[in-house]
Coordinates of C-alpha atoms and ligand atoms in Angstrom, one line a residue:
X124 CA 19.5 -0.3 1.2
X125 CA 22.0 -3.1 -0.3
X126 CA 20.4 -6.2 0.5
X127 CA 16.9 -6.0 0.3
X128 CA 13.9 -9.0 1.5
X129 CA 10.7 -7.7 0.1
X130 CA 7.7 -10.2 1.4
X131 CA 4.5 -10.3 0.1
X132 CA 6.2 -9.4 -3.1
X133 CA 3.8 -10.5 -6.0
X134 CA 1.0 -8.2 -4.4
X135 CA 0.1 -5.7 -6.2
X136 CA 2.7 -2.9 -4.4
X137 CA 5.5 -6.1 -4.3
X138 CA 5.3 -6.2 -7.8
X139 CA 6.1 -3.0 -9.5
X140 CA 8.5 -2.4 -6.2
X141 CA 10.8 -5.1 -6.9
X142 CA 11.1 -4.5 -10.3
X143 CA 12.3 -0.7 -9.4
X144 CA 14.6 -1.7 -6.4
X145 CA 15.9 -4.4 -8.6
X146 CA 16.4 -1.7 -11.8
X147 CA 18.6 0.8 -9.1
X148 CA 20.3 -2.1 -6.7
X149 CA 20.8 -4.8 -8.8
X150 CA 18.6 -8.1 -9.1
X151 CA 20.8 -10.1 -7.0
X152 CA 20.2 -8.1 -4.1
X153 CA 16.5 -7.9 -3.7
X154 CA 14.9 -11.0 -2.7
X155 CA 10.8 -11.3 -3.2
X156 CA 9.3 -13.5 -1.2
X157 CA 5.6 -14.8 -0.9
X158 CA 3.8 -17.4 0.6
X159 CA 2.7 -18.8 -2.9
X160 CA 4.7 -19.1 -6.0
X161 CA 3.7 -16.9 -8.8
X162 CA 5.4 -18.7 -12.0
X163 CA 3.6 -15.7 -14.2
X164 CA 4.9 -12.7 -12.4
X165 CA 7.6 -10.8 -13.4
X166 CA 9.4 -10.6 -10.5
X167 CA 10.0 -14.6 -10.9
X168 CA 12.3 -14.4 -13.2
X169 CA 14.2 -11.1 -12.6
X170 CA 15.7 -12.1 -9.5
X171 CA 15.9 -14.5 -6.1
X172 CA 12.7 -15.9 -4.7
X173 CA 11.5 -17.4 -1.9
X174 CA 8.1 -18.9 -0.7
X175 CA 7.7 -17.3 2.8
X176 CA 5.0 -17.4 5.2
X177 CA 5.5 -14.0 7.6
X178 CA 3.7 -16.1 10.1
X179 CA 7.0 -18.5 10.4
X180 CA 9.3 -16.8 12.2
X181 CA 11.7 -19.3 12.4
X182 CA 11.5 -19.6 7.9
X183 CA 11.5 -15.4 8.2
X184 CA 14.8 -15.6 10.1
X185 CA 15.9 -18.5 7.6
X186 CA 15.0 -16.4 5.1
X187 CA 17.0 -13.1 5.7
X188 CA 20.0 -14.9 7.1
X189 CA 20.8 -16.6 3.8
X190 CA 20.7 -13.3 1.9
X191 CA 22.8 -11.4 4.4
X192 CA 20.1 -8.9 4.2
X193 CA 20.0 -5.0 5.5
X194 CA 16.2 -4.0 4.6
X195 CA 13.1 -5.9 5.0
X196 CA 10.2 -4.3 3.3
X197 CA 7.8 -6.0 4.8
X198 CA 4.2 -6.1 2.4
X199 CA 2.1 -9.3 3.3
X200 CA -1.3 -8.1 4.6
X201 CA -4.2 -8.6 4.3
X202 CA -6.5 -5.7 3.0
X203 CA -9.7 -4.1 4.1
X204 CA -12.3 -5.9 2.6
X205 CA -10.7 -9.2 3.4
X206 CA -9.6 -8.8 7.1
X207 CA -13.1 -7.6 7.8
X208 CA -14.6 -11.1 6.4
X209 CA -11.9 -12.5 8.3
X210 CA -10.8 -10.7 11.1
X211 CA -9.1 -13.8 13.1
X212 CA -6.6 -14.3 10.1
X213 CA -6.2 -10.9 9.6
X214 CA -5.1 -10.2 13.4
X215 CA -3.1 -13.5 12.9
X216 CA -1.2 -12.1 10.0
X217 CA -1.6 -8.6 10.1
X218 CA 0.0 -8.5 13.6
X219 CA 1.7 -12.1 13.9
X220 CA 3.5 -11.1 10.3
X221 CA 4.9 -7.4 11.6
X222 CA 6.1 -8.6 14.9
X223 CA 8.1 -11.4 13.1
X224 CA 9.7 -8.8 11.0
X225 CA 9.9 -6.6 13.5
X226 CA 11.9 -9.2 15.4
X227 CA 14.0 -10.1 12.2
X228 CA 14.9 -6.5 11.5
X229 CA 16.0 -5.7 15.5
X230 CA 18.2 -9.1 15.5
X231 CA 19.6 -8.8 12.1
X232 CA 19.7 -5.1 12.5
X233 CA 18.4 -4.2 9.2
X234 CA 16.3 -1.3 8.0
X235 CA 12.4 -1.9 8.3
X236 CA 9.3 -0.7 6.0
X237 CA 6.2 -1.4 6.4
X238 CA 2.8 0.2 5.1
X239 CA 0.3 1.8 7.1
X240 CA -2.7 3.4 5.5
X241 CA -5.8 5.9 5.5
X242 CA -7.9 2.5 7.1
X243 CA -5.7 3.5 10.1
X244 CA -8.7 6.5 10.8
X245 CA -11.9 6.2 11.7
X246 CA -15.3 7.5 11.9
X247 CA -14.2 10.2 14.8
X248 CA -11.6 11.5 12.6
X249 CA -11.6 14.7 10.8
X250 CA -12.6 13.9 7.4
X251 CA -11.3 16.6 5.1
X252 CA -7.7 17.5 5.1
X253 CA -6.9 15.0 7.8
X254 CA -4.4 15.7 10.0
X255 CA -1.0 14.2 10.4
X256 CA -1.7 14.0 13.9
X257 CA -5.8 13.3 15.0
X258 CA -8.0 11.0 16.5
X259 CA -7.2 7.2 15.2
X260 CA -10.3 5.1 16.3
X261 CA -10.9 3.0 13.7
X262 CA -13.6 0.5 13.4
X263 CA -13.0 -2.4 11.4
X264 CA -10.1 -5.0 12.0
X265 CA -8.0 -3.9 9.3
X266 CA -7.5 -0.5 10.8
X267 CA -7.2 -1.4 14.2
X268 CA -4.2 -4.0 13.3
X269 CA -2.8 -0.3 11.1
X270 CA -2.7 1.7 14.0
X271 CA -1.6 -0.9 16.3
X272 CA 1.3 -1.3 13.5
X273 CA 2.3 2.2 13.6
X274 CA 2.5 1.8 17.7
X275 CA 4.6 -1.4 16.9
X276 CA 7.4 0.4 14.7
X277 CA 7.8 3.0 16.8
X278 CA 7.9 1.3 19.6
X279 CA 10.7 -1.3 18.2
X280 CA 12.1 2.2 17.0
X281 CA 12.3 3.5 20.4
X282 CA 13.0 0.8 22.5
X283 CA 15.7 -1.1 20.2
X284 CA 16.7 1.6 18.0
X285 CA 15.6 0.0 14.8
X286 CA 15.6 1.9 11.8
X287 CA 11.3 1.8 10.9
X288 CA 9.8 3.8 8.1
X289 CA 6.0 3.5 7.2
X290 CA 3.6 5.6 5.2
X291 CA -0.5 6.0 5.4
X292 CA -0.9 4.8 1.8
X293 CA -4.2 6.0 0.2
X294 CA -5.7 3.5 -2.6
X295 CA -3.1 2.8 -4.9
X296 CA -3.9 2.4 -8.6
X297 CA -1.9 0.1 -10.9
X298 CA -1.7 -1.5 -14.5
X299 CA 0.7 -4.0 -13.5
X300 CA -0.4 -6.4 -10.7
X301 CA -4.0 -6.7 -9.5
X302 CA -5.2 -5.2 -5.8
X303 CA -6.7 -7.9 -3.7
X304 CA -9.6 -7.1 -1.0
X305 CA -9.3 -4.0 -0.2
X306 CA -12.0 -0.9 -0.6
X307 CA -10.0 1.3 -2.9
X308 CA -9.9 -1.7 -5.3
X309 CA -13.0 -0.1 -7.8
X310 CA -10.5 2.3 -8.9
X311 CA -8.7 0.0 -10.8
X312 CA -11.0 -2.6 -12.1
X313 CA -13.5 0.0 -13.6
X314 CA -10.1 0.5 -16.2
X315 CA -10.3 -3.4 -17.2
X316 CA -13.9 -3.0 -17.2
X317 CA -14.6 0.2 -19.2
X318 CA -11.9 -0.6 -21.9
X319 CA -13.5 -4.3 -22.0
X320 CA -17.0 -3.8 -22.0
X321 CA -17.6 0.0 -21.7
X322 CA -19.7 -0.9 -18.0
X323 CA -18.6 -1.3 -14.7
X324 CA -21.0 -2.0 -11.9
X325 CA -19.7 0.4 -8.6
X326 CA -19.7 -0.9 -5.3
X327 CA -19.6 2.2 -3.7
X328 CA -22.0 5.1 -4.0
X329 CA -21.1 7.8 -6.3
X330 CA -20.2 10.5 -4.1
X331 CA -17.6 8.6 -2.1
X332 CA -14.6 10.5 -1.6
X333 CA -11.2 8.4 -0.7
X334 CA -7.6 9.4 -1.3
X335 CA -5.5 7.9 -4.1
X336 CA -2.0 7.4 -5.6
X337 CA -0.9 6.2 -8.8
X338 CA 1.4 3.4 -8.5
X339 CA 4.7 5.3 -9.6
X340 CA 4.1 7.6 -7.0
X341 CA 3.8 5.6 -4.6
X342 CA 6.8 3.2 -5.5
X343 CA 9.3 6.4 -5.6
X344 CA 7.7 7.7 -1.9
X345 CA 8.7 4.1 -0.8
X346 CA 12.3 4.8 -2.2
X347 CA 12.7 8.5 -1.1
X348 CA 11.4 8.0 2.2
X349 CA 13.9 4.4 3.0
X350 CA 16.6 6.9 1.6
X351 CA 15.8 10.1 3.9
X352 CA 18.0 11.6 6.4
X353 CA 16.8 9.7 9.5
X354 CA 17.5 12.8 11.6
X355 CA 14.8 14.7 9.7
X356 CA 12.0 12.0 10.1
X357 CA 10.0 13.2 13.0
X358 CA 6.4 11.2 12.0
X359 CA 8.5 8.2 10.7
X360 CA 6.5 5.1 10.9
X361 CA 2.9 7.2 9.7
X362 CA 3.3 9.4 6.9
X363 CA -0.4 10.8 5.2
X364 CA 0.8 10.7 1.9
X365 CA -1.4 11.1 -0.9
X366 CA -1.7 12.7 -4.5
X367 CA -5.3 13.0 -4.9
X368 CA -9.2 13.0 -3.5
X369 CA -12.1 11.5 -5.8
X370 CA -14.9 10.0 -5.8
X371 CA -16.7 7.2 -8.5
X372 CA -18.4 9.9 -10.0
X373 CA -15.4 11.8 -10.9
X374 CA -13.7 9.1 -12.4
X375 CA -16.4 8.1 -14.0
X376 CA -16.3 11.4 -15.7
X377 CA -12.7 11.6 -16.2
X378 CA -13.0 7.9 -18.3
X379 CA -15.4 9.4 -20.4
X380 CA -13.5 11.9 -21.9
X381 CA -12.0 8.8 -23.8
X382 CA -14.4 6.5 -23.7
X383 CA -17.7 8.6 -24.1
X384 CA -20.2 6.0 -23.9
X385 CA -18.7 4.1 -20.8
X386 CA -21.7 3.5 -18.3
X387 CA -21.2 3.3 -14.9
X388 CA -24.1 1.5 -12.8
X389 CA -23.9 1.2 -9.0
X390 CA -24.8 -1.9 -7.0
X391 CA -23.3 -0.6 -3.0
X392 CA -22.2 -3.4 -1.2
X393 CA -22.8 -2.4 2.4
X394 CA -19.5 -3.9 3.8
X395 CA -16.9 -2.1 1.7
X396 CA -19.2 1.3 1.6
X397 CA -19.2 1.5 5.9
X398 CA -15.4 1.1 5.5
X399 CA -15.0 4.0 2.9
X400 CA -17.3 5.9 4.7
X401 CA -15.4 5.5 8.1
X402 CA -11.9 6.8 6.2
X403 CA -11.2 10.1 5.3
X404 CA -12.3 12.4 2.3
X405 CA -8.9 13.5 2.0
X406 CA -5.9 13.6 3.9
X407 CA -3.1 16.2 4.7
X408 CA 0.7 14.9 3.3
X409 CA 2.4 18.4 5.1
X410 CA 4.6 16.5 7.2
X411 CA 5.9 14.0 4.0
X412 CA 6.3 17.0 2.3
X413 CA 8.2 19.2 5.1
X414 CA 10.1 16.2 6.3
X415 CA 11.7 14.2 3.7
X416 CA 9.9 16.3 0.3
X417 CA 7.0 13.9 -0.5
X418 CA 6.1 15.2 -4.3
X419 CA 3.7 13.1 -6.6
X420 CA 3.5 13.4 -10.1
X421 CA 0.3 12.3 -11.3
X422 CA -3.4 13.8 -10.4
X423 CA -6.7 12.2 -11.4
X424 CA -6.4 13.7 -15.1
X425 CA -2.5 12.2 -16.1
X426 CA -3.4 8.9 -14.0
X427 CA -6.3 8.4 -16.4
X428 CA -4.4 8.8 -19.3
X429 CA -1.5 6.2 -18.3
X430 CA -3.9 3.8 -17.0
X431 CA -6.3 3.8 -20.3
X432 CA -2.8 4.0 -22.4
X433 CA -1.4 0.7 -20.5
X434 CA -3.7 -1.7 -18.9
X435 CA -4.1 -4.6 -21.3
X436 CA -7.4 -6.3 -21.6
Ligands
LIG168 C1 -7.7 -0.9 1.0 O1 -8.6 -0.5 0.3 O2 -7.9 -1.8 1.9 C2 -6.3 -0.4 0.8 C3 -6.0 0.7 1.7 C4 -6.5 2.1 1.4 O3 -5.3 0.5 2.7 N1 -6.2 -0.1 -0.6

């Protein structure tokens, strides 16, 4: 990676991403784009920006021509929550969005990431200790356009020879940038919440289990994985990564050891809870690990203690 074009790059992954490519490849050479301007992140300031709309292919190939680049990591999505209230625009950028950078990356021959994620199984998968390799019959739009994404890369892959790379990302919880629609999100808001008013209000039933990463983690599997030996990278457009399993009630628990009054109350929003309940427990990360040494730092306990030590309220 030399030249990098990160889109959707104020998201919540784009964020604390281009601030570590941009620490170990320069500023200069890792351009954030996004289809709005976000004057308060830090990524505005750090380093070139570009409003992009993944649905233009003609402003993508604009885009990535200007800045020479090699690597497209490729973030604008839509997440669960959202692509199932609006599953038109979700197909139209979910899909529309990865086959222009597909398209970019096999004419400008550049190196191509893009996340897939636990959404991408279904309620006919194996839930505990999911497989690498299983059933995928998910039912709600977002995981249908995820599988349908990890078909994409490898087919781009096999056909044209371009370089994909892609990992199942589990919920990923962060200080820095918000999460936006997705099911996982209650693992970060309860921090603002308990450390602001001691509450949070669960939209999930407590025994809920979902895989998780904390954001470092997952940020450094990005890196390590872009950087493998692409000889070694058998599964490489649909790695099960993930660094833990819990469930509200755990964290919950886990807060309170710091905060010991923190009250969590539950309010299940039918929607999100059929999605979590038709995604794993937990998932198996062998093949990250065997294939290009997948190894995350932080479980539920040290991710608790970062999260209540940085998140500002
Ligand atoms: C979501 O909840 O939609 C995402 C995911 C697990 O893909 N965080």
């Amino acid at each position: 990676m030399k030249k990098i074009l990160v889109t959707g790059a104020t998201g919540q992954i784009g964020t604390e991403l281009v601030m570590k490519l941009r620490q170990i490849y320069g500023n200069d050479n890792v351009i954030a784009s996004n289809i709005r301007d976000h004057l308060d992140s830090p990524i505005r300031n750090t380093g070139p920006f570009e409003l992009l709309d993944v649905r233009d292919q003609v402003r993508f190939f604009e885009v990535a021509t200007k800045y020479h680049v090699d690597t497209i990591i490729h973030l604008a999505a839509f997440l669960s929550a959202t692509a199932e209230k609006k599953p038109l625009m979700a197909w139209d950028l979910n899909m529309g969005g990865l086959l222009n950078g597909l398209e970019v990356a096999r004419e400008l021959k550049c190196q191509f990431f893009t996340p897939s994620s636990i959404g991408a199984f279904g309620p006919s998968t194996i839930k505990d200790n999911t497989p690498q390799e299983v059933i995928q019959r998910p039912n709600t739009m977002y995981g249908i356009n995820k599988v349908a994404g990890e078909l994409l890369c490898d087919y781009y892959h096999e056909k044209y020879g371009v370089d994909t790379r892609g990992l199942r990302f589990p919920g990923l919880i962060s200080y820095m940038a918000m999460p936006g629609g997705g099911t996982t999100d209650y693992a970060v808001h309860i921090f603002y919440e308990a450390l602001k008013n001691k509450s949070f209000e669960c939209y999930l039933e407590e025994n809920t289990y979902m895989d998780m990463m904390y954001m470092p983690d997952a940020i450094n599997s990005v890196i390590k994985l872009m950087e493998a030996d692409p000889d070694k990278l058998v599964h490489r457009n649909a790695y099960n990564v993930s660094a833990m399993s819990f469930s509200p009630k755990e964290i919950e628990a886990e807060i309170q050891k710091y905060i010991p009054d923190f009250l969590m109350t539950y309010k299940v929003d039918p929607m999100r809870q059929k999605i979590a309940d038709s995604w794993p427990n937990s998932i198996d990360s062998q093949a990250a690990i065997d294939e290009w040494q997948f190894r995350p730092v932080y479980d539920l306990e040290m991710m608790v203690k970062d999260m209540l030590n940085k998140v500002k309220v």
